[in-house]
Amino acid sequence: MSENKNPHQDSDSPTTHFGYEQVPVQEKAKRVGQVFHSVAGKYDVMNDLMSLGSHRLVKRFTVELSGVRAGHKVLDLAGGTGDFTIRFSSLVGKTGQVVLADINASMLQVGRDRLIDKGITDNVLYSQVNAEQLPFAPGTFDCVCIAYGLRNVTDKEAALRSMYSVLKPGGRVIVLEFSKPRNELVSKAYDGYSALWPIVGKLVTGDADSYRYLVESIRMHPDQDTLKSMMEDAGFSDCRYHDVMGGVCAIHLGFKALDAE
Amino acid sequence: MNALLRSTLCAPIEGIINTLLAQDPSAMVKLQRYSGKVVRCECTTPIRFECFLLVEDARIALLSLYEGEPDASLSASASAFSKIAMSSSQTEALFSPDIALSGDTHLIQALHQIIGQLEIDWEAHMAVIFGDVASHQLGKILSSSARWATQSKEAVLANVEEYLHEEAQILPNKTEFAHFSARLDELKLSLDRIQARTARLDKALDETSS
């Protein structure tokens, strides 16, 4: 976690970033919660608008990289509106199970309603959890997937350690997150494009601030190699990543060694 | 080919297959028998492209990556794949020299049969858009047009065949051709026999002279 001392705060109160802003550590989860509570209803529409639909293909590829098969137990962390759970549920079949987990009740509600409307009820459970302290027994899941969620977690290291703990030996974590474009030109174009998101957010959801936070949080998120090191520090082995769209997003993979406790 | 690009290319194909499957409930029931089975499909030319067809409960997933061992494998050129997709005859489509099958070939045959025998009630689907009466009329027009097209095609082929065989006498008919082929085979066998006898006589002559 990138904790800093804010000169305007009490010197004993650690702070963390909320976009470009420094906020007390204990306040970040609440502020992020407010953001997602505000956008939950239009979350999928905004994803389509901001990514021009490409998020569907990236998510599809992420699911393929997850290696999830029939009978697996999967944790879809920060699963929000359930895009991944829908795919995982189909892949694990009747003998497997997917837990759709999110810290935000509004997002979880949208996801649960959506899945029930689609008739996906057999093998899906719902859980409101904090990624930093996952309330599951160690060695529960074959795969933990967190997509576009890690950057919103206050203590990323704690979240990665917690994910490591709930994985079975041989299981894998898959982290899909915005990252740093490799090419300077792509980076500039992406910066320009993402500057439009708060405007689009204002028009569609009536809330520009949440999308301003989104853009800022992407800038503050660690780059590909830093995140890979963080995963290794949390205990994952054979960590690697796939750049998507020149590094605009990255899919990180990490494994829990077979001989891990 | 890049895995993300492969995955992107698989997406629309998967969408089309599942949209068609969803129109025929009996196909979905048949498909459930093969749930969990995986077929590796490899296109060899003009570009090498590999994907995995995974049967889920009532749908087919087309994956660019699969880490397990597939149950069957199908390797063919792009043109052979298009033949497989278009033809409902298994002998014609699957048992061709351009296609290599391995593993559980019955699985490939069964999946080909399910997809090839899709019975889609287009009229019912059109009724949602155009209404019952209009879609029934449209269905009648389309089916009579299709019948007319089939009959016309058969009539044209029969007339052309008759002209070439009987009137212009450019080509032999089937019986003549079969008779000619049989005579040709007989001639070939006779020639082979003569050749063998000549060789034997040459050999005997060489042995006598030496």
Short mmCIF file of C-alpha atoms in Angstrom, two decimals:
data_model
loop_
_atom_site.label_atom_id
_atom_site.label_comp_id
_atom_site.label_asym_id
_atom_site.label_seq_id
_atom_site.Cartn_x
_atom_site.Cartn_y
_atom_site.Cartn_z
CA MET A 1 0.00 0.00 0.00
CA SER A 2 1.34 3.41 -0.84
CA GLU A 3 0.87 5.17 2.43
CA ASN A 4 2.12 8.69 2.86
CA LYS A 5 2.03 11.28 5.55
CA ASN A 6 -0.24 14.09 4.53
CA PRO A 7 1.12 17.42 5.81
CA HIS A 8 -2.42 18.73 6.23
CA GLN A 9 -3.44 15.80 8.39
CA ASP A 10 -2.59 14.80 11.86
CA SER A 11 1.02 13.56 11.67
CA ASP A 12 0.02 10.17 13.18
CA SER A 13 -2.74 9.50 10.64
CA PRO A 14 -1.47 7.54 7.62
CA THR A 15 -2.95 8.46 4.25
CA THR A 16 -3.37 6.77 0.92
CA HIS A 17 -4.30 7.96 -2.52
CA PHE A 18 -7.87 8.28 -3.69
CA GLY A 19 -7.22 9.25 -7.30
CA TYR A 20 -4.81 12.17 -7.03
CA GLU A 21 -6.13 13.08 -3.62
CA GLN A 22 -4.59 11.93 -0.33
CA VAL A 23 -7.15 10.62 2.14
CA PRO A 24 -6.89 8.88 5.51
CA VAL A 25 -6.47 5.13 5.00
CA GLN A 26 -9.67 4.25 6.82
CA GLU A 27 -11.62 6.64 4.57
CA LYS A 28 -10.62 5.24 1.17
CA ALA A 29 -12.90 2.18 1.23
CA LYS A 30 -15.84 4.43 2.12
CA ARG A 31 -15.04 6.90 -0.68
CA VAL A 32 -14.59 4.09 -3.24
CA GLY A 33 -17.86 2.61 -1.99
CA GLN A 34 -19.62 5.92 -2.68
CA VAL A 35 -18.19 5.98 -6.22
CA PHE A 36 -19.47 2.51 -7.06
CA HIS A 37 -22.77 3.04 -5.30
CA SER A 38 -23.26 6.05 -7.56
CA VAL A 39 -22.39 4.30 -10.84
CA ALA A 40 -23.71 0.75 -10.17
CA GLY A 41 -26.90 1.14 -12.22
CA LYS A 42 -25.14 2.35 -15.37
CA TYR A 43 -21.85 0.52 -14.83
CA ASP A 44 -22.17 -1.84 -17.83
CA VAL A 45 -23.38 0.88 -20.19
CA MET A 46 -20.46 3.10 -19.20
CA ASN A 47 -18.00 0.23 -19.67
CA ASP A 48 -19.26 -0.23 -23.22
CA LEU A 49 -19.05 3.49 -23.93
CA MET A 50 -15.60 4.02 -22.44
CA SER A 51 -14.00 0.96 -23.99
CA LEU A 52 -16.05 1.07 -27.20
CA GLY A 53 -17.05 -2.51 -26.45
CA SER A 54 -13.50 -3.83 -26.32
CA HIS A 55 -13.81 -4.71 -22.61
CA ARG A 56 -15.93 -7.71 -23.64
CA LEU A 57 -13.09 -9.16 -25.71
CA VAL A 58 -10.51 -8.47 -22.99
CA LYS A 59 -12.73 -10.17 -20.41
CA ARG A 60 -13.25 -13.11 -22.74
CA PHE A 61 -9.49 -13.52 -23.12
CA THR A 62 -9.01 -13.19 -19.35
CA VAL A 63 -11.46 -16.05 -18.77
CA GLU A 64 -9.53 -18.18 -21.27
CA LEU A 65 -6.28 -17.47 -19.42
CA SER A 66 -7.88 -18.45 -16.13
CA GLY A 67 -7.83 -22.13 -17.16
CA VAL A 68 -11.11 -22.67 -15.31
CA ARG A 69 -12.69 -26.03 -16.07
CA ALA A 70 -15.67 -28.14 -15.01
CA GLY A 71 -15.72 -28.83 -11.27
CA HIS A 72 -13.51 -25.85 -10.32
CA LYS A 73 -14.29 -23.50 -7.47
CA VAL A 74 -13.81 -19.87 -8.50
CA LEU A 75 -13.81 -16.61 -6.58
CA ASP A 76 -14.85 -13.66 -8.76
CA LEU A 77 -13.53 -10.90 -6.53
CA ALA A 78 -14.76 -7.34 -7.09
CA GLY A 79 -17.07 -9.15 -9.48
CA GLY A 80 -19.60 -6.31 -9.50
CA THR A 81 -22.19 -6.78 -12.21
CA GLY A 82 -21.22 -10.40 -12.78
CA ASP A 83 -19.68 -10.41 -16.29
CA PHE A 84 -17.05 -12.91 -15.21
CA THR A 85 -19.36 -14.95 -13.02
CA ILE A 86 -21.66 -15.58 -16.00
CA ARG A 87 -18.76 -17.09 -17.97
CA PHE A 88 -17.23 -18.94 -15.02
CA SER A 89 -20.59 -20.39 -14.05
CA SER A 90 -20.95 -21.92 -17.50
CA LEU A 91 -17.37 -23.26 -17.46
CA VAL A 92 -17.43 -24.86 -13.99
CA GLY A 93 -20.76 -26.54 -14.70
CA LYS A 94 -22.99 -28.21 -12.16
CA THR A 95 -20.08 -29.80 -10.31
CA GLY A 96 -18.27 -26.51 -9.74
CA GLN A 97 -19.05 -23.31 -7.90
CA VAL A 98 -18.51 -19.59 -8.39
CA VAL A 99 -18.57 -17.05 -5.59
CA LEU A 100 -19.41 -13.56 -6.80
CA ALA A 101 -17.87 -11.26 -4.23
CA ASP A 102 -17.73 -7.49 -3.96
CA ILE A 103 -17.23 -5.01 -1.16
CA ASN A 104 -19.99 -2.84 -2.53
CA ALA A 105 -23.58 -3.87 -1.79
CA SER A 106 -25.04 -1.88 -4.70
CA MET A 107 -22.76 -3.53 -7.27
CA LEU A 108 -23.43 -6.95 -5.78
CA GLN A 109 -27.16 -6.29 -5.92
CA VAL A 110 -26.96 -5.36 -9.62
CA GLY A 111 -24.86 -8.47 -10.30
CA ARG A 112 -27.17 -10.79 -8.38
CA ASP A 113 -30.30 -9.42 -10.09
CA ARG A 114 -28.64 -9.78 -13.48
CA LEU A 115 -27.63 -13.40 -12.87
CA ILE A 116 -31.04 -14.37 -11.51
CA ASP A 117 -32.67 -12.72 -14.56
CA LYS A 118 -30.46 -14.88 -16.76
CA GLY A 119 -31.48 -17.99 -14.84
CA ILE A 120 -27.98 -18.56 -13.44
CA THR A 121 -28.71 -19.81 -9.95
CA ASP A 122 -27.41 -23.38 -9.65
CA ASN A 123 -23.74 -22.87 -8.94
CA VAL A 124 -23.33 -19.24 -7.87
CA LEU A 125 -23.04 -17.84 -4.37
CA TYR A 126 -22.84 -14.17 -3.39
CA SER A 127 -20.70 -12.64 -0.73
CA GLN A 128 -20.04 -9.07 0.37
CA VAL A 129 -16.38 -9.11 1.31
CA ASN A 130 -13.34 -6.94 1.81
CA ALA A 131 -10.59 -8.21 -0.49
CA GLU A 132 -7.99 -7.48 2.20
CA GLN A 133 -9.56 -9.97 4.63
CA LEU A 134 -11.29 -12.69 2.63
CA PRO A 135 -13.61 -14.68 4.89
CA PHE A 136 -12.92 -18.06 3.29
CA ALA A 137 -11.00 -21.04 4.59
CA PRO A 138 -7.41 -21.31 3.31
CA GLY A 139 -7.15 -23.43 0.16
CA THR A 140 -10.77 -23.04 -0.92
CA PHE A 141 -10.51 -21.92 -4.55
CA ASP A 142 -8.93 -23.20 -7.75
CA CYS A 143 -8.95 -19.71 -9.21
CA VAL A 144 -9.33 -16.20 -7.85
CA CYS A 145 -10.09 -13.55 -10.44
CA ILE A 146 -10.08 -9.83 -9.75
CA ALA A 147 -10.88 -7.65 -12.73
CA TYR A 148 -10.68 -3.87 -12.64
CA GLY A 149 -10.87 -4.08 -8.86
CA LEU A 150 -7.39 -4.17 -7.38
CA ARG A 151 -6.67 -0.48 -7.94
CA ASN A 152 -9.63 0.40 -5.71
CA VAL A 153 -8.36 -1.68 -2.81
CA THR A 154 -6.72 0.36 -0.06
CA ASP A 155 -4.06 -2.19 0.90
CA LYS A 156 -3.20 -4.06 -2.30
CA GLU A 157 -0.48 -6.13 -0.68
CA ALA A 158 -2.89 -7.37 1.99
CA ALA A 159 -5.45 -8.20 -0.70
CA LEU A 160 -2.89 -10.21 -2.68
CA ARG A 161 -1.83 -12.09 0.46
CA SER A 162 -5.45 -12.82 1.27
CA MET A 163 -6.07 -14.12 -2.27
CA TYR A 164 -2.98 -16.30 -1.97
CA SER A 165 -4.28 -17.75 1.26
CA VAL A 166 -7.70 -18.77 -0.11
CA LEU A 167 -6.19 -20.44 -3.18
CA LYS A 168 -5.64 -24.20 -3.30
CA PRO A 169 -2.05 -25.30 -3.95
CA GLY A 170 -1.69 -25.28 -7.75
CA GLY A 171 -4.45 -22.67 -8.03
CA ARG A 172 -4.02 -19.39 -9.80
CA VAL A 173 -4.87 -15.75 -9.34
CA ILE A 174 -5.70 -13.65 -12.36
CA VAL A 175 -5.63 -9.87 -12.13
CA LEU A 176 -7.07 -7.80 -14.97
CA GLU A 177 -6.34 -4.14 -14.47
CA PHE A 178 -5.61 -0.92 -16.32
CA SER A 179 -1.89 -0.46 -16.70
CA LYS A 180 0.78 1.61 -18.40
CA PRO A 181 0.89 1.77 -22.21
CA ARG A 182 4.33 0.83 -23.60
CA ASN A 183 4.26 3.19 -26.52
CA GLU A 184 4.48 6.95 -25.89
CA LEU A 185 2.07 7.70 -28.74
CA VAL A 186 -0.49 5.17 -27.47
CA SER A 187 -0.04 6.64 -23.99
CA LYS A 188 -0.75 10.19 -25.20
CA ALA A 189 -3.77 9.08 -27.25
CA TYR A 190 -5.11 7.09 -24.30
CA ASP A 191 -4.62 10.04 -21.94
CA GLY A 192 -6.55 12.28 -24.31
CA TYR A 193 -9.32 9.73 -24.72
CA SER A 194 -9.68 8.98 -21.02
CA ALA A 195 -9.95 12.70 -20.29
CA LEU A 196 -13.36 12.46 -21.97
CA TRP A 197 -14.68 9.85 -19.55
CA PRO A 198 -15.82 12.28 -16.84
CA ILE A 199 -17.78 14.18 -19.51
CA VAL A 200 -19.41 10.97 -20.77
CA GLY A 201 -19.99 9.94 -17.15
CA LYS A 202 -21.75 13.24 -16.47
CA LEU A 203 -24.00 12.79 -19.51
CA VAL A 204 -24.90 9.16 -18.82
CA THR A 205 -24.91 8.82 -15.04
CA GLY A 206 -25.02 12.48 -14.03
CA ASP A 207 -21.82 11.92 -12.04
CA ALA A 208 -18.55 13.28 -13.43
CA ASP A 209 -16.61 12.94 -10.15
CA SER A 210 -16.79 9.14 -10.07
CA TYR A 211 -15.30 8.93 -13.54
CA ARG A 212 -12.69 11.53 -12.68
CA TYR A 213 -11.71 9.24 -9.83
CA LEU A 214 -11.61 6.31 -12.28
CA VAL A 215 -9.16 8.14 -14.57
CA GLU A 216 -7.01 9.28 -11.65
CA SER A 217 -6.99 5.85 -10.02
CA ILE A 218 -5.76 4.31 -13.29
CA ARG A 219 -2.84 6.78 -13.34
CA MET A 220 -1.99 5.95 -9.73
CA HIS A 221 -2.11 2.17 -10.22
CA PRO A 222 1.27 0.37 -10.28
CA ASP A 223 2.68 -0.52 -13.69
CA GLN A 224 3.00 -4.09 -15.01
CA ASP A 225 6.37 -4.92 -13.48
CA THR A 226 5.58 -3.35 -10.10
CA LEU A 227 2.37 -5.35 -9.81
CA LYS A 228 4.23 -8.51 -10.80
CA SER A 229 6.76 -7.87 -8.00
CA MET A 230 3.90 -7.27 -5.56
CA MET A 231 2.41 -10.61 -6.52
CA GLU A 232 5.74 -12.35 -6.02
CA ASP A 233 6.10 -10.67 -2.62
CA ALA A 234 2.65 -12.00 -1.68
CA GLY A 235 3.91 -15.54 -2.32
CA PHE A 236 2.76 -16.25 -5.87
CA SER A 237 5.11 -18.16 -8.11
CA ASP A 238 5.56 -18.26 -11.89
CA CYS A 239 4.09 -14.73 -12.12
CA ARG A 240 3.68 -13.28 -15.59
CA TYR A 241 1.53 -10.80 -17.46
CA HIS A 242 -0.02 -10.21 -20.86
CA ASP A 243 -0.22 -6.67 -22.15
CA VAL A 244 -3.52 -5.88 -23.80
CA MET A 245 -3.92 -3.06 -26.33
CA GLY A 246 -0.29 -2.05 -26.01
CA GLY A 247 -0.36 -2.01 -22.20
CA VAL A 248 -3.56 -0.01 -21.68
CA CYS A 249 -4.61 -3.06 -19.68
CA ALA A 250 -2.59 -5.97 -18.36
CA ILE A 251 -3.61 -9.44 -17.29
CA HIS A 252 -1.37 -10.75 -14.51
CA LEU A 253 -1.21 -14.42 -13.63
CA GLY A 254 0.27 -15.93 -10.52
CA PHE A 255 0.23 -19.46 -9.13
CA LYS A 256 0.25 -20.95 -5.66
CA ALA A 257 2.99 -23.57 -5.65
CA LEU A 258 1.86 -27.18 -5.27
CA ASP A 259 4.01 -27.61 -2.18
CA ALA A 260 2.72 -24.39 -0.59
CA GLU A 261 1.07 -24.67 2.81
CA MET B 1 -1.10 -15.85 -34.21
CA ASN B 2 -1.48 -13.72 -31.08
CA ALA B 3 -3.72 -15.41 -28.47
CA LEU B 4 -5.82 -12.26 -27.89
CA LEU B 5 -6.40 -11.93 -31.64
CA ARG B 6 -7.37 -15.61 -31.82
CA SER B 7 -9.76 -15.13 -28.93
CA THR B 8 -11.24 -12.05 -30.67
CA LEU B 9 -11.74 -14.02 -33.90
CA CYS B 10 -13.42 -16.87 -32.01
CA ALA B 11 -15.98 -14.54 -30.40
CA PRO B 12 -18.22 -13.88 -33.46
CA ILE B 13 -18.00 -17.52 -34.64
CA GLU B 14 -19.05 -18.68 -31.17
CA GLY B 15 -21.88 -16.14 -31.23
CA ILE B 16 -23.21 -17.41 -34.58
CA ILE B 17 -23.03 -21.09 -33.53
CA ASN B 18 -24.85 -20.43 -30.26
CA THR B 19 -27.47 -18.21 -31.87
CA LEU B 20 -28.27 -21.01 -34.33
CA LEU B 21 -28.25 -23.68 -31.59
CA ALA B 22 -30.60 -21.60 -29.48
CA GLN B 23 -33.20 -21.77 -32.29
CA ASP B 24 -33.46 -25.56 -32.05
CA PRO B 25 -34.26 -26.83 -28.52
CA SER B 26 -33.83 -30.48 -29.55
CA ALA B 27 -30.24 -29.76 -30.65
CA MET B 28 -29.50 -28.28 -27.24
CA VAL B 29 -30.80 -31.40 -25.52
CA LYS B 30 -28.64 -33.59 -27.76
CA LEU B 31 -25.66 -31.35 -27.09
CA GLN B 32 -25.98 -31.78 -23.31
CA ARG B 33 -24.93 -35.43 -23.70
CA TYR B 34 -21.47 -34.23 -24.69
CA SER B 35 -21.12 -31.59 -21.98
CA GLY B 36 -17.51 -31.11 -20.93
CA LYS B 37 -16.06 -32.62 -24.13
CA VAL B 38 -13.41 -30.67 -26.02
CA VAL B 39 -12.44 -30.82 -29.69
CA ARG B 40 -9.25 -29.19 -30.89
CA CYS B 41 -9.75 -27.61 -34.32
CA GLU B 42 -6.70 -26.70 -36.34
CA CYS B 43 -6.79 -24.82 -39.61
CA THR B 44 -3.63 -25.62 -41.55
CA THR B 45 -3.88 -23.31 -44.58
CA PRO B 46 -3.86 -20.47 -45.66
CA ILE B 47 -2.95 -19.44 -42.08
CA ARG B 48 -2.37 -21.68 -39.10
CA PHE B 49 -5.16 -21.15 -36.61
CA GLU B 50 -5.98 -23.29 -33.61
CA CYS B 51 -9.02 -23.16 -31.38
CA PHE B 52 -10.85 -25.45 -28.97
CA LEU B 53 -14.52 -26.25 -29.14
CA LEU B 54 -15.82 -26.88 -25.63
CA VAL B 55 -19.32 -28.27 -25.16
CA GLU B 56 -20.97 -26.65 -22.18
CA ASP B 57 -24.44 -27.53 -20.91
CA ALA B 58 -26.49 -25.92 -23.63
CA ARG B 59 -23.96 -23.98 -25.62
CA ILE B 60 -20.64 -24.26 -27.35
CA ALA B 61 -17.63 -22.22 -26.27
CA LEU B 62 -14.87 -21.55 -28.75
CA LEU B 63 -11.64 -21.01 -26.85
CA SER B 64 -8.29 -19.82 -28.11
CA LEU B 65 -6.55 -21.55 -25.19
CA TYR B 66 -7.24 -24.82 -23.44
CA GLU B 67 -4.87 -26.29 -20.91
CA GLY B 68 -6.32 -29.81 -20.64
CA GLU B 69 -6.11 -32.70 -23.06
CA PRO B 70 -8.76 -32.42 -25.80
CA ASP B 71 -10.99 -35.46 -26.40
CA ALA B 72 -10.64 -35.25 -30.17
CA SER B 73 -8.73 -33.33 -32.77
CA LEU B 74 -9.70 -32.10 -36.21
CA SER B 75 -7.10 -30.71 -38.58
CA ALA B 76 -8.01 -29.36 -42.02
CA SER B 77 -7.53 -26.52 -44.49
CA ALA B 78 -9.86 -23.51 -44.43
CA SER B 79 -11.68 -24.78 -47.54
CA ALA B 80 -12.19 -28.22 -45.94
CA PHE B 81 -13.57 -26.51 -42.81
CA SER B 82 -16.03 -24.55 -44.94
CA LYS B 83 -17.06 -27.86 -46.57
CA ILE B 84 -17.61 -29.35 -43.11
CA ALA B 85 -19.72 -26.35 -42.10
CA MET B 86 -21.84 -26.38 -45.27
CA SER B 87 -22.29 -30.09 -45.87
CA SER B 88 -24.74 -32.23 -43.93
CA SER B 89 -23.26 -35.43 -45.36
CA GLN B 90 -20.67 -36.82 -42.96
CA THR B 91 -18.99 -39.08 -45.50
CA GLU B 92 -18.48 -36.18 -47.86
CA ALA B 93 -17.45 -33.66 -45.20
CA LEU B 94 -15.41 -35.55 -42.62
CA PHE B 95 -13.91 -38.49 -44.47
CA SER B 96 -11.94 -36.58 -47.03
CA PRO B 97 -8.17 -36.76 -47.63
CA ASP B 98 -7.90 -33.04 -46.70
CA ILE B 99 -9.06 -33.73 -43.14
CA ALA B 100 -7.15 -35.41 -40.33
CA LEU B 101 -9.18 -36.72 -37.39
CA SER B 102 -7.76 -38.14 -34.19
CA GLY B 103 -8.97 -39.07 -30.71
CA ASP B 104 -12.68 -39.67 -30.16
CA THR B 105 -13.86 -39.38 -33.78
CA HIS B 106 -17.40 -40.39 -32.77
CA LEU B 107 -17.57 -37.13 -30.81
CA ILE B 108 -16.68 -35.13 -33.93
CA GLN B 109 -19.26 -37.05 -35.95
CA ALA B 110 -21.93 -36.51 -33.29
CA LEU B 111 -21.26 -32.75 -33.06
CA HIS B 112 -21.26 -32.45 -36.86
CA GLN B 113 -24.55 -34.29 -36.97
CA ILE B 114 -26.14 -32.04 -34.32
CA ILE B 115 -25.07 -28.87 -36.11
CA GLY B 116 -25.88 -30.29 -39.57
CA GLN B 117 -29.37 -31.38 -38.57
CA LEU B 118 -30.48 -28.13 -36.95
CA GLU B 119 -34.17 -27.63 -37.57
CA ILE B 120 -34.89 -23.97 -37.23
CA ASP B 121 -38.49 -22.80 -37.31
CA TRP B 122 -37.81 -19.55 -39.15
CA GLU B 123 -41.52 -18.80 -39.42
CA ALA B 124 -41.89 -18.74 -35.61
CA HIS B 125 -38.92 -16.37 -35.31
CA MET B 126 -40.21 -14.10 -38.07
CA ALA B 127 -43.61 -14.00 -36.35
CA VAL B 128 -42.04 -12.13 -33.43
CA ILE B 129 -41.05 -9.32 -35.83
CA PHE B 130 -43.74 -9.35 -38.53
CA GLY B 131 -46.72 -10.97 -36.79
CA ASP B 132 -48.35 -14.39 -37.40
CA VAL B 133 -50.25 -13.70 -40.63
CA ALA B 134 -47.50 -11.80 -42.43
CA SER B 135 -44.82 -14.30 -41.42
CA HIS B 136 -47.03 -17.23 -42.55
CA GLN B 137 -47.51 -15.57 -45.97
CA LEU B 138 -43.79 -14.73 -46.14
CA GLY B 139 -42.96 -18.32 -45.18
CA LYS B 140 -45.24 -19.66 -47.92
CA ILE B 141 -43.64 -17.38 -50.52
CA LEU B 142 -40.14 -18.33 -49.39
CA SER B 143 -40.83 -22.08 -49.29
CA SER B 144 -42.54 -22.05 -52.72
CA SER B 145 -39.60 -19.99 -54.07
CA ALA B 146 -37.16 -22.51 -52.63
CA ARG B 147 -39.18 -25.39 -54.14
CA TRP B 148 -39.29 -23.63 -57.49
CA ALA B 149 -35.52 -22.99 -57.36
CA THR B 150 -34.82 -26.67 -56.57
CA GLN B 151 -37.13 -27.89 -59.35
CA SER B 152 -35.67 -25.41 -61.82
CA LYS B 153 -32.13 -26.48 -60.94
CA GLU B 154 -33.02 -30.15 -61.44
CA ALA B 155 -34.83 -29.43 -64.73
CA VAL B 156 -31.92 -27.36 -66.10
CA LEU B 157 -29.41 -30.07 -65.16
CA ALA B 158 -31.58 -32.80 -66.76
CA ASN B 159 -32.03 -30.77 -69.97
CA VAL B 160 -28.32 -29.96 -70.27
CA GLU B 161 -27.46 -33.61 -69.65
CA GLU B 162 -29.94 -34.79 -72.27
CA TYR B 163 -28.68 -32.27 -74.83
CA LEU B 164 -25.01 -33.21 -74.30
CA HIS B 165 -25.71 -36.95 -74.40
CA GLU B 166 -28.53 -37.44 -76.86
CA GLU B 167 -28.71 -34.45 -79.18
CA ALA B 168 -25.17 -33.10 -79.52
CA GLN B 169 -23.68 -36.50 -78.60
CA ILE B 170 -20.64 -34.74 -77.16
CA LEU B 171 -20.51 -36.83 -73.97
CA PRO B 172 -21.33 -40.49 -73.32
CA ASN B 173 -24.18 -41.29 -70.97
CA LYS B 174 -23.64 -43.10 -67.67
CA THR B 175 -24.15 -46.65 -69.04
CA GLU B 176 -21.86 -46.03 -72.00
CA PHE B 177 -19.25 -44.55 -69.73
CA ALA B 178 -19.47 -47.53 -67.33
CA HIS B 179 -19.19 -49.96 -70.25
CA PHE B 180 -16.22 -48.04 -71.65
CA SER B 181 -14.53 -48.01 -68.20
CA ALA B 182 -15.04 -51.76 -67.82
CA ARG B 183 -13.55 -52.41 -71.28
CA LEU B 184 -10.64 -50.12 -70.43
CA ASP B 185 -10.01 -52.04 -67.20
CA GLU B 186 -10.09 -55.33 -69.11
CA LEU B 187 -7.62 -53.95 -71.66
CA LYS B 188 -5.31 -52.77 -68.90
CA LEU B 189 -5.38 -56.20 -67.23
CA SER B 190 -4.72 -57.90 -70.60
CA LEU B 191 -1.76 -55.60 -71.24
CA ASP B 192 -0.39 -56.36 -67.78
CA ARG B 193 -0.73 -60.08 -68.47
CA ILE B 194 1.04 -59.75 -71.87
CA GLN B 195 3.81 -57.70 -70.25
CA ALA B 196 4.30 -60.35 -67.55
CA ARG B 197 4.33 -63.17 -70.14
CA THR B 198 6.88 -61.30 -72.33
CA ALA B 199 9.09 -60.75 -69.32
CA ARG B 200 8.89 -64.45 -68.45
CA LEU B 201 9.74 -65.48 -72.04
CA ASP B 202 12.68 -63.00 -72.15
CA LYS B 203 14.00 -64.46 -68.93
CA ALA B 204 13.64 -68.06 -70.26
CA LEU B 205 15.41 -67.06 -73.52
CA ASP B 206 18.30 -65.47 -71.59
CA GLU B 207 18.70 -68.63 -69.48
CA THR B 208 18.67 -70.89 -72.63
CA SER B 209 21.25 -68.77 -74.53
CA SER B 210 23.62 -68.62 -71.54
#
